[in-house]
Amino acid sequence: MMSCEIINVAVDGPAGAGKSTVSRAAAKAMGYIYVDTGALYRAVGVNALRNEIDTKDRQAVAESLSDISVNLVFENGEQKVLLNGEDVSAEIRTPDASMAASDVSAVPKVRDFLFDLQRNIASKNNCIMDGRDIGTVVLPNAKVKVFLTASPEERAMRRFRELSEKGSTVKYEEVLEDLIKRDYNDSHREVAPLKQADDAALLDTTGMTLEKSVESLIKIIKEKV
Ligand code: DC
């Protein structure tokens, strides 16, 4: 008998661990969709930046939600994030947007606002969903849970290379400092802090090539599915 069970894979981990690159490649190989939930928090952050809302002012951030819509659409397997219907997929990738996303993601109302959207996508699609709280909060019953990490220095170096390739003049030290700050924010907030779920497999990609990381993730998924 054919099974039509929806398979959800939750991939959590700190900033710059390669979650998105590794998850995207593994999803492609498995025929699943790849869902980057950080893009949602980034879109809320970008909205705050555009409207000059202090991203550390929780009340102002919560109030900003009343007149925005955030959505994810998938075209040819590629995710796009829409803010009030506008594609902001490029604008959400700046260092300012990263920090704004980290700030707004600590606001409980923001997390509630984005919760159903994530659950809905997962309920309808075989997917690899990456974020900080997917295995712990959003999809506690996910078939597969992985905590993907790497050392802060290696993560900062990867992010630095990525930004430099895009023409950014940012320094490695700044990237490392930002990353350590974001790690602290993400893992010390009161709601849904970043932590490894008890039943998540640990995948530490320090010193691993991208190919090897993808292979390791696929292996973990295949063992469970
Ligand atoms: O994965 P990312 O770097 O694009 O995420 C941006 C920020 O969003 C990150 O600092 C923490 C927050 N985030 C979150 O709190 N929960 C998620 N599921 C995904 C991201």
GROMACS .gro file of C-alpha atoms and ligand atoms in nm:
model
  245
    1MET     CA    1   0.000   0.000   0.000
    2MET     CA    2   0.127   0.349  -0.083
    3SER     CA    3   0.168   0.578   0.213
    4CYS     CA    4   0.061   0.940   0.172
    5GLU     CA    5   0.203   1.057   0.501
    6ILE     CA    6   0.344   1.409   0.478
    7ILE     CA    7   0.709   1.413   0.576
    8ASN     CA    8   0.839   1.714   0.768
    9VAL     CA    9   1.206   1.761   0.841
   10ALA     CA   10   1.292   2.028   1.101
   11VAL     CA   11   1.641   2.177   1.075
   12ASP     CA   12   1.738   2.420   1.349
   13GLY     CA   13   2.068   2.579   1.439
   14PRO     CA   14   2.254   2.906   1.488
   15ALA     CA   15   2.309   3.180   1.229
   16GLY     CA   16   2.546   3.100   0.947
   17ALA     CA   17   2.565   2.726   1.015
   18GLY     CA   18   2.479   2.659   0.650
   19LYS     CA   19   2.125   2.545   0.730
   20SER     CA   20   1.977   2.708   0.423
   21THR     CA   21   2.238   2.592   0.171
   22VAL     CA   22   2.249   2.239   0.308
   23SER     CA   23   1.871   2.212   0.352
   24ARG     CA   24   1.798   2.351   0.005
   25ALA     CA   25   2.031   2.100  -0.160
   26ALA     CA   26   1.898   1.808   0.045
   27ALA     CA   27   1.537   1.910  -0.029
   28LYS     CA   28   1.611   1.919  -0.400
   29ALA     CA   29   1.767   1.574  -0.388
   30MET     CA   30   1.471   1.433  -0.193
   31GLY     CA   31   1.199   1.610  -0.398
   32TYR     CA   32   1.078   1.809  -0.095
   33ILE     CA   33   1.020   2.181  -0.078
   34TYR     CA   34   1.264   2.389   0.123
   35VAL     CA   35   1.116   2.644   0.363
   36ASP     CA   36   1.341   2.915   0.508
   37THR     CA   37   1.149   3.053   0.807
   38GLY     CA   38   1.416   3.314   0.886
   39ALA     CA   39   1.289   3.500   0.577
   40LEU     CA   40   0.960   3.563   0.758
   41TYR     CA   41   1.127   3.728   1.058
   42ARG     CA   42   1.350   3.920   0.820
   43ALA     CA   43   1.044   4.055   0.635
   44VAL     CA   44   0.896   4.180   0.963
   45GLY     CA   45   1.237   4.335   1.041
   46VAL     CA   46   1.255   4.505   0.701
   47ASN     CA   47   0.909   4.648   0.751
   48ALA     CA   48   1.025   4.798   1.082
   49LEU     CA   49   1.340   4.943   0.921
   50ARG     CA   50   1.143   5.091   0.634
   51ASN     CA   51   0.903   5.258   0.873
   52GLU     CA   52   1.175   5.370   1.114
   53ILE     CA   53   1.032   5.162   1.396
   54ASP     CA   54   1.284   5.086   1.673
   55THR     CA   55   1.328   4.708   1.641
   56LYS     CA   56   1.403   4.685   2.014
   57ASP     CA   57   1.072   4.854   2.102
   58ARG     CA   58   0.856   4.546   2.149
   59GLN     CA   59   0.528   4.730   2.166
   60ALA     CA   60   0.595   4.931   1.851
   61VAL     CA   61   0.703   4.613   1.669
   62ALA     CA   62   0.390   4.428   1.786
   63GLU     CA   63   0.172   4.721   1.671
   64SER     CA   64   0.340   4.724   1.330
   65LEU     CA   65   0.190   4.381   1.261
   66SER     CA   66  -0.164   4.512   1.237
   67ASP     CA   67  -0.113   4.660   0.894
   68ILE     CA   68   0.120   4.416   0.723
   69SER     CA   69   0.090   4.084   0.547
   70VAL     CA   70   0.379   3.842   0.516
   71ASN     CA   71   0.364   3.543   0.285
   72LEU     CA   72   0.578   3.278   0.127
   73VAL     CA   73   0.531   3.165  -0.232
   74PHE     CA   74   0.714   2.888  -0.412
   75GLU     CA   75   0.809   2.921  -0.779
   76ASN     CA   76   0.996   2.633  -0.942
   77GLY     CA   77   1.085   2.514  -0.593
   78GLU     CA   78   1.235   2.854  -0.502
   79GLN     CA   79   1.091   3.041  -0.208
   80LYS     CA   80   1.003   3.409  -0.232
   81VAL     CA   81   0.896   3.619   0.064
   82LEU     CA   82   0.628   3.879   0.014
   83LEU     CA   83   0.574   4.183   0.236
   84ASN     CA   84   0.234   4.336   0.161
   85GLY     CA   85   0.247   4.151  -0.169
   86GLU     CA   86   0.589   4.292  -0.264
   87ASP     CA   87   0.879   4.053  -0.324
   88VAL     CA   88   1.143   4.153  -0.065
   89SER     CA   89   1.362   3.842  -0.105
   90ALA     CA   90   1.673   4.052  -0.183
   91GLU     CA   91   1.615   4.333   0.066
   92ILE     CA   92   1.591   4.091   0.362
   93ARG     CA   93   1.954   3.977   0.314
   94THR     CA   94   2.143   4.287   0.433
   95PRO     CA   95   2.332   4.286   0.768
   96ASP     CA   96   2.085   4.547   0.902
   97ALA     CA   97   1.795   4.321   0.812
   98SER     CA   98   1.969   4.029   0.992
   99MET     CA   99   1.998   4.224   1.314
  100ALA     CA  100   1.644   4.363   1.282
  101ALA     CA  101   1.514   4.006   1.230
  102SER     CA  102   1.692   3.887   1.541
  103ASP     CA  103   1.538   4.175   1.743
  104VAL     CA  104   1.181   4.133   1.618
  105SER     CA  105   1.195   3.755   1.653
  106ALA     CA  106   1.216   3.800   2.032
  107VAL     CA  107   0.869   3.960   2.034
  108PRO     CA  108   0.607   3.694   2.123
  109LYS     CA  109   0.339   3.860   1.905
  110VAL     CA  110   0.570   3.834   1.604
  111ARG     CA  111   0.620   3.463   1.666
  112ASP     CA  112   0.243   3.411   1.700
  113PHE     CA  113   0.182   3.612   1.385
  114LEU     CA  114   0.408   3.382   1.180
  115PHE     CA  115   0.317   3.053   1.345
  116ASP     CA  116   0.009   2.945   1.142
  117LEU     CA  117   0.174   3.027   0.813
  118GLN     CA  118   0.461   2.789   0.893
  119ARG     CA  119   0.230   2.516   1.023
  120ASN     CA  120   0.007   2.542   0.714
  121ILE     CA  121   0.292   2.496   0.470
  122ALA     CA  122   0.425   2.198   0.666
  123SER     CA  123   0.083   2.034   0.685
  124LYS     CA  124   0.049   2.031   0.306
  125ASN     CA  125   0.399   1.962   0.179
  126ASN     CA  126   0.686   1.723   0.222
  127CYS     CA  127   0.938   1.979   0.333
  128ILE     CA  128   1.264   2.061   0.498
  129MET     CA  129   1.191   2.364   0.715
  130ASP     CA  130   1.479   2.552   0.871
  131GLY     CA  131   1.483   2.800   1.156
  132ARG     CA  132   1.552   2.821   1.530
  133ASP     CA  133   1.243   2.667   1.689
  134ILE     CA  134   1.107   2.434   1.422
  135GLY     CA  135   1.177   2.108   1.605
  136THR     CA  136   1.095   2.253   1.946
  137VAL     CA  137   0.787   2.470   1.884
  138VAL     CA  138   0.657   2.491   1.527
  139LEU     CA  139   0.670   2.121   1.433
  140PRO     CA  140   0.723   1.927   1.758
  141ASN     CA  141   0.598   1.613   1.580
  142ALA     CA  142   0.826   1.642   1.279
  143LYS     CA  143   0.933   1.303   1.151
  144VAL     CA  144   1.298   1.409   1.140
  145LYS     CA  145   1.472   1.672   1.354
  146VAL     CA  146   1.825   1.791   1.302
  147PHE     CA  147   2.032   2.048   1.489
  148LEU     CA  148   2.283   2.177   1.239
  149THR     CA  149   2.577   2.376   1.372
  150ALA     CA  150   2.945   2.471   1.322
  151SER     CA  151   3.200   2.671   1.520
  152PRO     CA  152   3.136   3.050   1.540
  153GLU     CA  153   3.463   3.124   1.355
  154GLU     CA  154   3.376   2.892   1.068
  155ARG     CA  155   3.022   3.026   1.047
  156ALA     CA  156   3.151   3.387   1.044
  157MET     CA  157   3.404   3.302   0.772
  158ARG     CA  158   3.133   3.145   0.552
  159ARG     CA  159   2.902   3.445   0.599
  160PHE     CA  160   3.193   3.685   0.536
  161ARG     CA  161   3.278   3.514   0.206
  162GLU     CA  162   2.913   3.518   0.101
  163LEU     CA  163   2.880   3.893   0.171
  164SER     CA  164   3.216   3.972   0.007
  165GLU     CA  165   3.111   3.786  -0.307
  166LYS     CA  166   2.806   4.011  -0.321
  167GLY     CA  167   3.037   4.314  -0.315
  168SER     CA  168   3.008   4.400   0.055
  169THR     CA  169   3.314   4.563   0.218
  170VAL     CA  170   3.225   4.438   0.566
  171LYS     CA  171   3.518   4.307   0.777
  172TYR     CA  172   3.546   3.949   0.904
  173GLU     CA  173   3.574   4.074   1.265
  174GLU     CA  174   3.245   4.264   1.229
  175VAL     CA  175   3.072   3.957   1.088
  176LEU     CA  176   3.202   3.744   1.377
  177GLU     CA  177   3.094   4.002   1.633
  178ASP     CA  178   2.744   4.032   1.481
  179LEU     CA  179   2.710   3.657   1.469
  180ILE     CA  180   2.808   3.610   1.834
  181LYS     CA  181   2.561   3.884   1.930
  182ARG     CA  182   2.284   3.716   1.729
  183ASP     CA  183   2.366   3.374   1.876
  184TYR     CA  184   2.333   3.525   2.222
  185ASN     CA  185   2.003   3.701   2.136
  186ASP     CA  186   1.855   3.394   1.968
  187SER     CA  187   1.944   3.152   2.246
  188HIS     CA  188   1.866   3.374   2.545
  189ARG     CA  189   1.526   3.516   2.453
  190GLU     CA  190   1.229   3.414   2.665
  191VAL     CA  191   1.012   3.277   2.385
  192ALA     CA  192   1.118   2.986   2.169
  193PRO     CA  193   1.493   3.026   2.226
  194LEU     CA  194   1.733   2.847   1.997
  195LYS     CA  195   1.814   2.508   2.147
  196GLN     CA  196   1.857   2.153   2.033
  197ALA     CA  197   1.535   1.950   2.067
  198ASP     CA  198   1.583   1.642   2.287
  199ASP     CA  199   1.505   1.417   1.992
  200ALA     CA  200   1.710   1.604   1.731
  201ALA     CA  201   2.018   1.454   1.567
  202LEU     CA  202   2.326   1.675   1.597
  203LEU     CA  203   2.503   1.759   1.271
  204ASP     CA  204   2.823   1.958   1.331
  205THR     CA  205   2.959   2.071   0.994
  206THR     CA  206   3.283   2.231   1.123
  207GLY     CA  207   3.554   2.131   0.876
  208MET     CA  208   3.303   1.954   0.648
  209THR     CA  209   3.261   2.038   0.280
  210LEU     CA  210   2.919   2.141   0.156
  211GLU     CA  211   2.883   1.811  -0.031
  212LYS     CA  212   2.963   1.612   0.281
  213SER     CA  213   2.717   1.819   0.489
  214VAL     CA  214   2.437   1.762   0.237
  215GLU     CA  215   2.518   1.392   0.221
  216SER     CA  216   2.509   1.370   0.602
  217LEU     CA  217   2.170   1.544   0.621
  218ILE     CA  218   2.021   1.318   0.354
  219LYS     CA  219   2.156   1.015   0.540
  220ILE     CA  220   1.988   1.127   0.865
  221ILE     CA  221   1.658   1.181   0.680
  222LYS     CA  222   1.671   0.847   0.499
  223GLU     CA  223   1.740   0.662   0.822
  224LYS     CA  224   1.416   0.798   0.970
  225VAL     CA  225   1.185   0.792   0.669
  226DC      O1  226   1.792   3.205   0.966
  226DC      P1  227   1.809   3.356   0.955
  226DC      O2  228   1.948   3.404   0.983
  226DC      O3  229   1.759   3.408   0.824
  226DC      O4  230   1.712   3.416   1.068
  226DC      C1  231   1.703   3.554   1.094
  226DC      C2  232   1.661   3.576   1.239
  226DC      O5  233   1.527   3.530   1.257
  226DC      C3  234   1.744   3.503   1.342
  226DC      O6  235   1.838   3.588   1.405
  226DC      C4  236   1.647   3.450   1.443
  226DC      C5  237   1.513   3.462   1.380
  226DC      N1  238   1.447   3.332   1.356
  226DC      C6  239   1.373   3.281   1.458
  226DC      O7  240   1.368   3.338   1.566
  226DC      N2  241   1.303   3.166   1.439
  226DC      C7  242   1.309   3.101   1.323
  226DC      N3  243   1.239   2.988   1.307
  226DC      C8  244   1.388   3.151   1.217
  226DC      C9  245   1.458   3.267   1.238
   0.00000   0.00000   0.00000
